[in-house]
Coordinates of C-alpha atoms in Angstrom, one line a residue:
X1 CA 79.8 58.6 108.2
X2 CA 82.6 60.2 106.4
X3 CA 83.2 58.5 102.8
X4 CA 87.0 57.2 102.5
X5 CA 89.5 59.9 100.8
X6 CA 90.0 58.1 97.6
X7 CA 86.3 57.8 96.9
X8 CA 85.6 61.3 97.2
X9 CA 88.4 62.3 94.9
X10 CA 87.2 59.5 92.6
X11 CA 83.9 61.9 92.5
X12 CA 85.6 64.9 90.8
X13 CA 87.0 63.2 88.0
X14 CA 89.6 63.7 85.6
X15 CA 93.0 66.0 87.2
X16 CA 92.6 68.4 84.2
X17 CA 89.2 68.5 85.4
X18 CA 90.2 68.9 89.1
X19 CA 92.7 71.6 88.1
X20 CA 89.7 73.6 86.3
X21 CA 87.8 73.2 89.2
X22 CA 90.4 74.5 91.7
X23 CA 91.0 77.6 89.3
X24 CA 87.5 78.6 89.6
X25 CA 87.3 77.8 93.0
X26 CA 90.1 80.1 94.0
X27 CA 88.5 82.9 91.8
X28 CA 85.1 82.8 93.7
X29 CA 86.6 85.5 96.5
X30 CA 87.6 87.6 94.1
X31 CA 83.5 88.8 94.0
X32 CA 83.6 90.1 97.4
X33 CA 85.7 93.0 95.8
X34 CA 84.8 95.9 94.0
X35 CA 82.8 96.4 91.6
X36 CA 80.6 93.1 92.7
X37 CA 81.5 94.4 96.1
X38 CA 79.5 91.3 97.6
X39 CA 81.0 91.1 100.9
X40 CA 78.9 88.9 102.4
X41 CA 80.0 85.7 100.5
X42 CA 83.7 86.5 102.1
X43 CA 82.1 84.3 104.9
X44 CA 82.0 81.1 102.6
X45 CA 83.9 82.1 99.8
X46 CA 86.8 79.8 100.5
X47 CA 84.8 77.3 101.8
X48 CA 84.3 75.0 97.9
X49 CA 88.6 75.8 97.6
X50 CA 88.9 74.1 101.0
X51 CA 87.0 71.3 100.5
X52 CA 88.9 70.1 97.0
X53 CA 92.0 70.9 98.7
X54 CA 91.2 68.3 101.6
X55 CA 90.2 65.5 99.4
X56 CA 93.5 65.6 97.3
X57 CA 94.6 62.0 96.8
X58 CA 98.1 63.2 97.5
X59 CA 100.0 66.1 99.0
X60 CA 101.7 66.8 95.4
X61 CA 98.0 67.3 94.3
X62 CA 97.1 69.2 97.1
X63 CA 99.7 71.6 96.6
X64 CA 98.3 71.7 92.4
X65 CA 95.5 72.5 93.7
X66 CA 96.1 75.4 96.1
X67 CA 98.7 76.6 93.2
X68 CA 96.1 76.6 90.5
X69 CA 93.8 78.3 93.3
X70 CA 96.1 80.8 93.8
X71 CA 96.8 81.6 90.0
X72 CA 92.9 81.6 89.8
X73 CA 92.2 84.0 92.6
X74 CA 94.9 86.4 91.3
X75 CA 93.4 86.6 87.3
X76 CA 89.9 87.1 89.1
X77 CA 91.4 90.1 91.1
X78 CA 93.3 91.6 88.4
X79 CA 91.6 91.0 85.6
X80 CA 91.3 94.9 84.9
X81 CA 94.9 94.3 83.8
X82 CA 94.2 92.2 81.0
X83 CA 94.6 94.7 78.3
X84 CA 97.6 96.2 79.5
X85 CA 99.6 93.2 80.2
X86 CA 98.0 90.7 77.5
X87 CA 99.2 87.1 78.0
X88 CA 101.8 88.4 80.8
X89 CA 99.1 88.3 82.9
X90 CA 98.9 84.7 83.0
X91 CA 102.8 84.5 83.2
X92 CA 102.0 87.4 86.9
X93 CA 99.2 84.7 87.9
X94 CA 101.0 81.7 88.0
X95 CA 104.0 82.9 89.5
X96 CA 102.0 84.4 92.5
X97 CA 99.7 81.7 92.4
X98 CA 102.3 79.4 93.8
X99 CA 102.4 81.1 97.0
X100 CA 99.5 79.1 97.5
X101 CA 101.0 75.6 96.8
X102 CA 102.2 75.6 100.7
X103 CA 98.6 76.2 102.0
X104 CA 97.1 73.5 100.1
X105 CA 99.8 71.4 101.8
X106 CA 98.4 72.7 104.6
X107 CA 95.2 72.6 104.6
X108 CA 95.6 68.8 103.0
X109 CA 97.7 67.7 106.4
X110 CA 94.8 69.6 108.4
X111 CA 91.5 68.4 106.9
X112 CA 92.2 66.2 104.9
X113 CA 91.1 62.3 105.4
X114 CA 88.8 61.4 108.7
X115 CA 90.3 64.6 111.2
X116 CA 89.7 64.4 114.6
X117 CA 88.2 67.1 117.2
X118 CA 92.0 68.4 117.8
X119 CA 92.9 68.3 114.5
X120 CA 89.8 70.1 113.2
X121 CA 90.6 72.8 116.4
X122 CA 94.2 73.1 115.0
X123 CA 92.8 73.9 111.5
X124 CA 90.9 76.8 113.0
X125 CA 93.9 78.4 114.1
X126 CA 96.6 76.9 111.3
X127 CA 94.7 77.5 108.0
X128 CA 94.1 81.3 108.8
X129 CA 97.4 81.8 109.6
X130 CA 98.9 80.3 106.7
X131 CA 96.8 82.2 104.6
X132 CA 97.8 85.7 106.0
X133 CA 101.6 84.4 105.4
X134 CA 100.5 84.1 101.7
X135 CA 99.2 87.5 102.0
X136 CA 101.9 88.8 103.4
X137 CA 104.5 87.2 101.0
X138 CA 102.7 88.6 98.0
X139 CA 102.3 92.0 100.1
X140 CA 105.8 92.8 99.4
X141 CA 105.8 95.9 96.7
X142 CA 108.4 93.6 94.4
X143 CA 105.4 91.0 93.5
X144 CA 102.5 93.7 93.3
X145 CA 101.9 94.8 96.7
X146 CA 99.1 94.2 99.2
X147 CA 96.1 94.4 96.4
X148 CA 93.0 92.2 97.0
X149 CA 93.6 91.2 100.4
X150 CA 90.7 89.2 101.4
X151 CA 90.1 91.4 104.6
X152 CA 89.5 94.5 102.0
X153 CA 86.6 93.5 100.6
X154 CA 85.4 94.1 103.6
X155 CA 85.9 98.0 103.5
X156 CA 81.9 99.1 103.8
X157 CA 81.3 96.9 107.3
X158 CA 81.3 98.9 110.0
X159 CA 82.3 96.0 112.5
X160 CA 84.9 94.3 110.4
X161 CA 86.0 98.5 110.4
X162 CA 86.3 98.6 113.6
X163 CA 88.2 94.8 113.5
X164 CA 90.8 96.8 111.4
X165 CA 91.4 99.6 114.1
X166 CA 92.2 96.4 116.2
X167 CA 94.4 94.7 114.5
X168 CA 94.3 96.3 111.0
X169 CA 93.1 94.2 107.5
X170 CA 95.0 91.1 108.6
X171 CA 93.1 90.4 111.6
X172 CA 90.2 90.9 109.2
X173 CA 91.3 88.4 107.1
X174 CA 92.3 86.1 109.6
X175 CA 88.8 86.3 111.1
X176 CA 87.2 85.6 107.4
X177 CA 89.3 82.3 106.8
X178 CA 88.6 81.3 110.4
X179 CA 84.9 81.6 109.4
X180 CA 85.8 79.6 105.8
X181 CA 87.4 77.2 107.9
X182 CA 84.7 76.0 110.3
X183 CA 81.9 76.1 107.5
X184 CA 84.4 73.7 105.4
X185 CA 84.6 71.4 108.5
X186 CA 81.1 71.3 109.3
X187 CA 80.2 70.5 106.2
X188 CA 83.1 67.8 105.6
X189 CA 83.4 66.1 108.8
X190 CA 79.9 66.4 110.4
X191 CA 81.3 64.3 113.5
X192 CA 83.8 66.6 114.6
X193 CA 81.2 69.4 114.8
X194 CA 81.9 70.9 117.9
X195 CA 85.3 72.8 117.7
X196 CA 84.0 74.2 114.3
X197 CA 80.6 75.3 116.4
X198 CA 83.1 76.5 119.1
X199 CA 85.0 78.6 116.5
X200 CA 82.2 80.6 114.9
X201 CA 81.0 81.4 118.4
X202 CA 84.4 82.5 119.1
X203 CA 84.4 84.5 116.1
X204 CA 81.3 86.1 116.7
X205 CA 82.3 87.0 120.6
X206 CA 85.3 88.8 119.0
X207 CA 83.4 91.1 116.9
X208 CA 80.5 91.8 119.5
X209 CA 83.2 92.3 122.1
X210 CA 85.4 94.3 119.6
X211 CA 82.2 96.4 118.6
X212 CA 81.0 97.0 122.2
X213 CA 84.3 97.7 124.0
X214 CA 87.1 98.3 121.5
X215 CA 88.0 102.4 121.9
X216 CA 86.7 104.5 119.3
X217 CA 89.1 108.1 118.2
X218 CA 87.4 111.4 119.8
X219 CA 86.1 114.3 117.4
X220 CA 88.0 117.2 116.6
X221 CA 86.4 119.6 114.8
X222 CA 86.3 119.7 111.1
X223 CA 88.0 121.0 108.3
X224 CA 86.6 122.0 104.7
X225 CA 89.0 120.4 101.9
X226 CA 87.8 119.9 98.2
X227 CA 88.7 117.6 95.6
X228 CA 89.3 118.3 91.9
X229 CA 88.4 115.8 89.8
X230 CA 88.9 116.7 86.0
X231 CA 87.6 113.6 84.2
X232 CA 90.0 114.5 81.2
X233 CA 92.7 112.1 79.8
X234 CA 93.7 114.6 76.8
X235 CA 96.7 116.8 76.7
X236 CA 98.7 117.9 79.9
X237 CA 97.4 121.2 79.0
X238 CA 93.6 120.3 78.7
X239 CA 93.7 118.9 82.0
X240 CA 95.5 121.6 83.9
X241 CA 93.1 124.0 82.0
X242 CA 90.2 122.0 83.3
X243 CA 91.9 121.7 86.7
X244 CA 91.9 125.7 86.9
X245 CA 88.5 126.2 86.0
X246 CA 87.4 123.9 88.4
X247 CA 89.1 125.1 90.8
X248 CA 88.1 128.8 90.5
X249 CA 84.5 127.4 91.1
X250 CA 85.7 126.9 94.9
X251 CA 86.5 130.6 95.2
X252 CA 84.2 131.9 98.3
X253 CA 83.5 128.8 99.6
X254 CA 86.2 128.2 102.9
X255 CA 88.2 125.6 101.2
X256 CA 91.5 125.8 103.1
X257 CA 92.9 122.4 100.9
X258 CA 91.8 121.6 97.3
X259 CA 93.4 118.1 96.4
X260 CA 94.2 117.5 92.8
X261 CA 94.4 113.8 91.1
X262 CA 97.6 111.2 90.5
X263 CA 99.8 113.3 87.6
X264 CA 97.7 116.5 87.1
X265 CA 100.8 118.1 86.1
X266 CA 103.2 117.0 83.5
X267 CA 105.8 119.7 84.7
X268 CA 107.5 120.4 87.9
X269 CA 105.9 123.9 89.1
X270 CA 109.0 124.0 91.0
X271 CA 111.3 124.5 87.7
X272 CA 108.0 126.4 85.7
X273 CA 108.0 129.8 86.9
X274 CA 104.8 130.5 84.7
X275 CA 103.2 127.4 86.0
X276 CA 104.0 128.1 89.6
X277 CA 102.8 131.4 89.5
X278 CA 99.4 130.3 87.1
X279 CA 98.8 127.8 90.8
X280 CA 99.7 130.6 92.8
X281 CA 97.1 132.8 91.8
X282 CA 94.6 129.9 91.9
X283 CA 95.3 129.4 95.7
X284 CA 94.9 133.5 96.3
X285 CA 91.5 133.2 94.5
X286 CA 90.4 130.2 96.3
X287 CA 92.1 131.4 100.0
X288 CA 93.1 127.5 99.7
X289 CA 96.5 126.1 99.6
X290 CA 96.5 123.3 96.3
X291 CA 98.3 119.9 97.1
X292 CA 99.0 118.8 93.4
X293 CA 100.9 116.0 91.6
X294 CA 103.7 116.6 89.2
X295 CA 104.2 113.3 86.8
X296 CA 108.1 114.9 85.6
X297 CA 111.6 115.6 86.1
X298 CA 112.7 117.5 88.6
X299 CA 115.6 119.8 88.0
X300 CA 119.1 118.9 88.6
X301 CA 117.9 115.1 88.4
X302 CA 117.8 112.8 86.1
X303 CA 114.5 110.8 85.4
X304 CA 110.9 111.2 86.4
X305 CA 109.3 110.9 89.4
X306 CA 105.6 111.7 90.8
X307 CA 105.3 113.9 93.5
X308 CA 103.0 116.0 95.4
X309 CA 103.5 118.9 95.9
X310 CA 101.7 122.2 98.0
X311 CA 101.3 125.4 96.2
X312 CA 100.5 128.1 98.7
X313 CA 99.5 131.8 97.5
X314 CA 103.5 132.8 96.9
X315 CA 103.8 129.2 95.1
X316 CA 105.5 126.1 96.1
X317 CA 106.1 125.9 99.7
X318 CA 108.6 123.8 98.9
X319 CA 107.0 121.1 100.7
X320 CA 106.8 117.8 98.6
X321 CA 106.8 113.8 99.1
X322 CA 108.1 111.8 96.0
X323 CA 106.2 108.1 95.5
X324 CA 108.5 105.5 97.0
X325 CA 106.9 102.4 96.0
X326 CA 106.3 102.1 92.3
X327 CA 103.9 100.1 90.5
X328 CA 105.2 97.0 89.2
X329 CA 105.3 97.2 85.3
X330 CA 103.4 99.8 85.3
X331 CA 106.0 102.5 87.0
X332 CA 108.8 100.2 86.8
X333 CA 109.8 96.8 85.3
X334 CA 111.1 94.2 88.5
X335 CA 114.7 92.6 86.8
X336 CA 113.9 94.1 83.3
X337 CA 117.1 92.4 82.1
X338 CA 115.0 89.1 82.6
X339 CA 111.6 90.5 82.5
X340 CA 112.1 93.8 80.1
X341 CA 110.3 91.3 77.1
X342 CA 106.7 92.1 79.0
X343 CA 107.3 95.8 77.3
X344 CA 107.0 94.1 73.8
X345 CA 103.3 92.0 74.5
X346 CA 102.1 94.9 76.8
X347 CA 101.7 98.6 78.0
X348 CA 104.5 98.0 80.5
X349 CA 106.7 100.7 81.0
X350 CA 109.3 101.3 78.7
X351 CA 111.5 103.3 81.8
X352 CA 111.7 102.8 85.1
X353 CA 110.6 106.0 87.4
X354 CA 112.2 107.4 90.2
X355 CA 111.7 106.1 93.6
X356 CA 111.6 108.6 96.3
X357 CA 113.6 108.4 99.8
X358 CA 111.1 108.9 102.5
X359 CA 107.5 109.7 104.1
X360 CA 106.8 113.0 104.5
X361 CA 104.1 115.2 106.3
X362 CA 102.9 118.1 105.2
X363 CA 101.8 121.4 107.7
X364 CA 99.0 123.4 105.3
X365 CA 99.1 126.7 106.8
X366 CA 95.8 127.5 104.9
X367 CA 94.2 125.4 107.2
X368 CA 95.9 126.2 110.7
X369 CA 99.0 124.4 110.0
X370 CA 96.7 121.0 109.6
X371 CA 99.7 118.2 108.5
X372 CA 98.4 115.8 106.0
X373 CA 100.1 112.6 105.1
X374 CA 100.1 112.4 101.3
X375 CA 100.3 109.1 99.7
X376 CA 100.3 108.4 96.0
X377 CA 98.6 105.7 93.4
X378 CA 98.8 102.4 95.1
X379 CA 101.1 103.7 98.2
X380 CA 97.1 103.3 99.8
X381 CA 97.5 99.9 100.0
X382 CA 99.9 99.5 101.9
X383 CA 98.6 99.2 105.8
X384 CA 102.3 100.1 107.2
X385 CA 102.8 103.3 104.9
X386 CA 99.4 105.2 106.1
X387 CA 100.1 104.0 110.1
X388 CA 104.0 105.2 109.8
X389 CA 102.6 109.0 108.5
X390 CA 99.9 108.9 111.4
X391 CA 102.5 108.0 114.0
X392 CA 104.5 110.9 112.4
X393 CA 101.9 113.4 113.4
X394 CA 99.9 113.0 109.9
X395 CA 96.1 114.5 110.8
X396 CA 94.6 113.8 107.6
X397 CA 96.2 111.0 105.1
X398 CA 95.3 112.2 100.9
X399 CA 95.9 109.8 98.3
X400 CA 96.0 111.2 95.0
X401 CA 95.9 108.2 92.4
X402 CA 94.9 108.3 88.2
X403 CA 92.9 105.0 87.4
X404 CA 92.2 106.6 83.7
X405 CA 93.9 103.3 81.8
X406 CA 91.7 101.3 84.0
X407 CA 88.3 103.1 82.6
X408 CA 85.3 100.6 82.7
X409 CA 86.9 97.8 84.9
X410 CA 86.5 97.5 88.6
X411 CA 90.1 99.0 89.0
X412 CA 88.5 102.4 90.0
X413 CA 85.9 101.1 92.8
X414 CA 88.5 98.7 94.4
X415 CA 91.5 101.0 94.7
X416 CA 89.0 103.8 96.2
X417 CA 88.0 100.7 98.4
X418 CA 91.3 101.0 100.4
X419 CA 91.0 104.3 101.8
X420 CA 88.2 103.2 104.3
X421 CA 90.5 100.6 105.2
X422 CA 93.1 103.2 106.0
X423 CA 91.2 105.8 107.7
X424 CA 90.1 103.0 110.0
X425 CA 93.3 101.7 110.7
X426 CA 94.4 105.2 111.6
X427 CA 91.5 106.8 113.1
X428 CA 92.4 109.4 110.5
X429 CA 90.1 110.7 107.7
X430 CA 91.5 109.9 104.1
X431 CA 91.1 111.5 101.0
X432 CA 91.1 109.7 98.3
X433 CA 91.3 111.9 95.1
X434 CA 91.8 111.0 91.4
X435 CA 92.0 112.1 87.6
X436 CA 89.0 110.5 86.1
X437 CA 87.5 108.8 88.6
X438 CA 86.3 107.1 91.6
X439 CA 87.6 109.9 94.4
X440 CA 85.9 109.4 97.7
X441 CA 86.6 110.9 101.2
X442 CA 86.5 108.5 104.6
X443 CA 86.0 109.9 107.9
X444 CA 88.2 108.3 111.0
X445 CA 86.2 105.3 111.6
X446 CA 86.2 104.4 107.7
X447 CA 82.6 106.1 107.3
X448 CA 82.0 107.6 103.8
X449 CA 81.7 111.6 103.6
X450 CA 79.6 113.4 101.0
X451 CA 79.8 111.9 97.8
X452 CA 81.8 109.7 95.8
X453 CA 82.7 111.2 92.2
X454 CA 82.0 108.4 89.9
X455 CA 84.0 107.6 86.6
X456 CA 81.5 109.9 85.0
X457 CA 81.7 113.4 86.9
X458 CA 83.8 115.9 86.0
X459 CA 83.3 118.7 89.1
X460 CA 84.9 119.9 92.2
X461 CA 83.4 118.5 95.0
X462 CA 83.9 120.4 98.5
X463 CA 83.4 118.0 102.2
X464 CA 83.8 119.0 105.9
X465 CA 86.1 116.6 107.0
X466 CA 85.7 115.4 110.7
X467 CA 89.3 115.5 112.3
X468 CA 90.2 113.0 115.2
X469 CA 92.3 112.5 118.3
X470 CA 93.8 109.8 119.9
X471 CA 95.7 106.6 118.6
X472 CA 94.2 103.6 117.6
X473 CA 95.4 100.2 118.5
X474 CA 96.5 99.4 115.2
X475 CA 98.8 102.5 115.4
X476 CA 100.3 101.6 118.2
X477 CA 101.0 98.2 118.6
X478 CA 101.2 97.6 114.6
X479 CA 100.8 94.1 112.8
X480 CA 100.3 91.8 116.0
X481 CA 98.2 89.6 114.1
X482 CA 100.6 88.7 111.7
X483 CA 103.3 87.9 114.2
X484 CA 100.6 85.8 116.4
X485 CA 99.8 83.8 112.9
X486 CA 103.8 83.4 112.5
X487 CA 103.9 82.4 116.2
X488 CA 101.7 80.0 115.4
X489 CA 102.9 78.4 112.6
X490 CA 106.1 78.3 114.4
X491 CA 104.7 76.3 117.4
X492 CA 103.0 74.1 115.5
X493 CA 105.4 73.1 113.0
X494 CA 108.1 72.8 116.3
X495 CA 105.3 70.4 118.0
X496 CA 105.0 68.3 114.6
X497 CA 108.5 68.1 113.9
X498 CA 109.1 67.0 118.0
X499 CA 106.2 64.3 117.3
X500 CA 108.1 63.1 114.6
X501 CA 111.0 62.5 116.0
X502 CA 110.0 61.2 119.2
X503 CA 108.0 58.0 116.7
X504 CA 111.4 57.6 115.3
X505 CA 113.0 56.8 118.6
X506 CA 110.4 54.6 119.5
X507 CA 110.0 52.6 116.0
X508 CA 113.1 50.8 117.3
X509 CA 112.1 49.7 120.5
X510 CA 108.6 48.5 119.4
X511 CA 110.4 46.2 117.0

């Protein structure tokens, strides 16, 4: 028999330490990320943050609770930034934190007390969905963008891969809370056991049907591309003079791409006549065209922006793609007239950089005319960013990102994470290529290729990338799974509100 609400929140004590307890609880999921990369405890990660939420004495507490969750699951996930951001971190955590307050409201109106079979059914569909609105609220670039998505840490799981060609990492993350869900219920409200039972099973259909049925993209040949990985934060000319030598080693090889990190260049080769020719000879030697990234102004512009750019054997093509979505304090300061103090605790950046206007797809001649969809830094984690360059006609997507601050955390590992998530959204292979350090390559299904070049390696590494045809579901019909979690919430706040008023209208008459 179920114990009465108020005697199971009498169990955890004080509310300072309640609030501890929900901060930790809401920093467990963080582990199923890189570097811990346990992805296995997604499946009950959630499942101790559900069960304090429920037995919240009120629904101000429960909200506390899912707030100081929130806060706790985003220091967990960036605590990389720490010694770039200093206390401003904590400042970033609460204030993304409280996306969280309406869950806990949620999951308090949901779970919370003695539920009954229909209530605990609702959950199953209502909790997951008003956790991939929090997801999707913090997804937008202005408060971070879409890092740590619980779905991600999924990234080396060949089924929950092939859940994200479905319906990309949301329906990923929507099946992981499902899962959360129905353990919590089990475990709280023993009685109501079967439409948590039901749920797993459904669950666990939907991958078996997903991984027997779902279509898979069809081979098309291969193509040799290398990545340049320097492993040198010194002077801009120490790293282009490692980036040459290492790219010399290719000559003779059949490279027909060679893919250099997140600022390799600190000058436009378009405005450096010297440079541009120094990069031309490079892609004669190698019978490669080089797709580098220039950290600098561009002439007849004010500012800096980052952009890759392709360097064929007469120089630039003039084929390019400026970064449109900048890093949040680190590229860019959000209202710096209210925010701009973060510069004077931190390593935030003293000047905004230049956004740029629009996707672009690249045809390497090099390599048959072979268009690549360059993305830069944190641009991989965006889901819609990658799918928009694939519907475009993008045949290969290439990140080129510079994780050197981040040396030594798990900033490296999770942002070369992503790219598996992307190539199986897509069904298009992504390279992932850095500065220092961790570069990986992903076939179409979000299978690993060759080797990944750890933090330590400084080499040029060459991989016959498997090409693919065909367009995925995710391409095509997009973020479905969000709108059915919207469509959800929708109905089921319209049915509550109708319930409500309908008992008004009847109080009366009962009298």
């Amino acid at each position: 028999m179920d114990r009465p609400l108020g005697q199971q929140a009498r169990w955890l004590g004080s509310p300072w330490a309640r609030g501890v307890a929900a901060a930790l609880a809401g920093a467990v999921p963080a582990l199923t990320f890189p570097a811990p990369s346990w992805w296995w405890l997604a499946y009950a990660c959630l499942v101790p943050w559900l069960l304090l939420v429920r037995t919240a004495p009120t629904y101000g507490r429960a909200a506390l609770d899912g707030w100081l969750g929130g806060t706790g699951f985003i220091l967990a996930v960036h605590q990389w930034l720490l010694p770039s951001l200093h206390i401003f971190i904590l400042v970033l955590a609460l204030l993304l934190g409280a996306l969280w307050a309406p869950w806990g409201l949620l999951v308090r109106a949901l779970l919370g007390g003695a539920p009954g079979a229909a209530r605990c059914a609702a959950a199953l569909v209502l909790v997951p969905s008003g956790w991939l609105m929090v997801e999707l609220v913090r997804s937008w670039e202005y408060l971070g963008g879409p890092w740590g998505l619980l779905g991600a840490g999924q990234w080396q799981v060949p089924p929950a891969l092939r859940m994200a060609s479905i319906g990309g990492v949301w329906l990923v993350s929507l099946l992981i809370v499902a899962v959360n869900t129905a353990l919590a219920e089990l475990i709280a409200r023993p009685a109501a056991r079967l439409p948590a039972v039901a749920g797993l099973l459904v669950c666990a259909l939907a991958v078996t049907a997903v991984w027997f049925w779902a279509p898979v993209p069809r081979a098309a040949g291969t193509v040799r591309i290398a990545v340049v990985q320097p492993n040198l934060t010194g002077t801009p000319a120490e790293r282009l003079a490692r980036s040459e030598t290492l790219t010399r080693s290719l000559a003779g090889r059949g490279v027909r791409l060679v893919v250099w990190g997140e600022s390799s260049l600190s000058q436009d080769p378009a405005d450096h006549p010297a440079l541009a020719a120094r990069l031309a000879a490079l892609s004669r030697r190698t019978g490669a065209e080089l797709l580098i990234n220039a950290d600098s102004a561009h002439a007849g512009r004010p500012g800096i922006s980052k952009s890759a750019v392709l360097i064929g054997p007469d120089g630039p093509t003039g084929d390019r793609y400026a970064k449109m979505r900048l890093v949040p304090f680190g590229e860019y300061i959000p209202f710096r007239s209210l925010l701009g103090w973060a510069t004077r605790v931190g390593k935030a950046a003293p000047t905004d950089r230049l956004r740029g206007t629009a996707p672009v797809v690249i045809p390497v001649a090099a390599a048959g005319g072979l268009r690549v969809g360059p993305l830069v830094c944190f641009e991989s984690a965006f889901p819609d960013m990658s799918r928009h360059l694939v519907r475009d006609g993008a045949q290969v997507l290439v990140a080129q990102s510079s994780t050197s601050t981040f040396q030594g955390s798990w900033a490296p590992a999770q942002h070369a994470s992503l790219a598996a998530l992307r190539a199986a959204e897509t069904w298009r292979p992504m390279v992932h290529a850095t500065l220092t350090g961790i570069s990986a390559v992903y076939g179409p299904r979000g299978e690993q290729i060759g080797e990944r070049l750890g933090t330590d390696r400084s080499t040029a590494a060459v991989y016959d990338l498997p090409l693919a045809e065909g367009t995925g579901p995710y391409t095509r019909f997009g973020d479905w799974a969000v709108y059915g979690a919207m469509g959800a919430l929708v109905l089921a706040g319209g049915y509550a509100g109708l319930r409500a008023a309908l008992s008004r209208r009847s109080a009366p008459a009962r009298r």
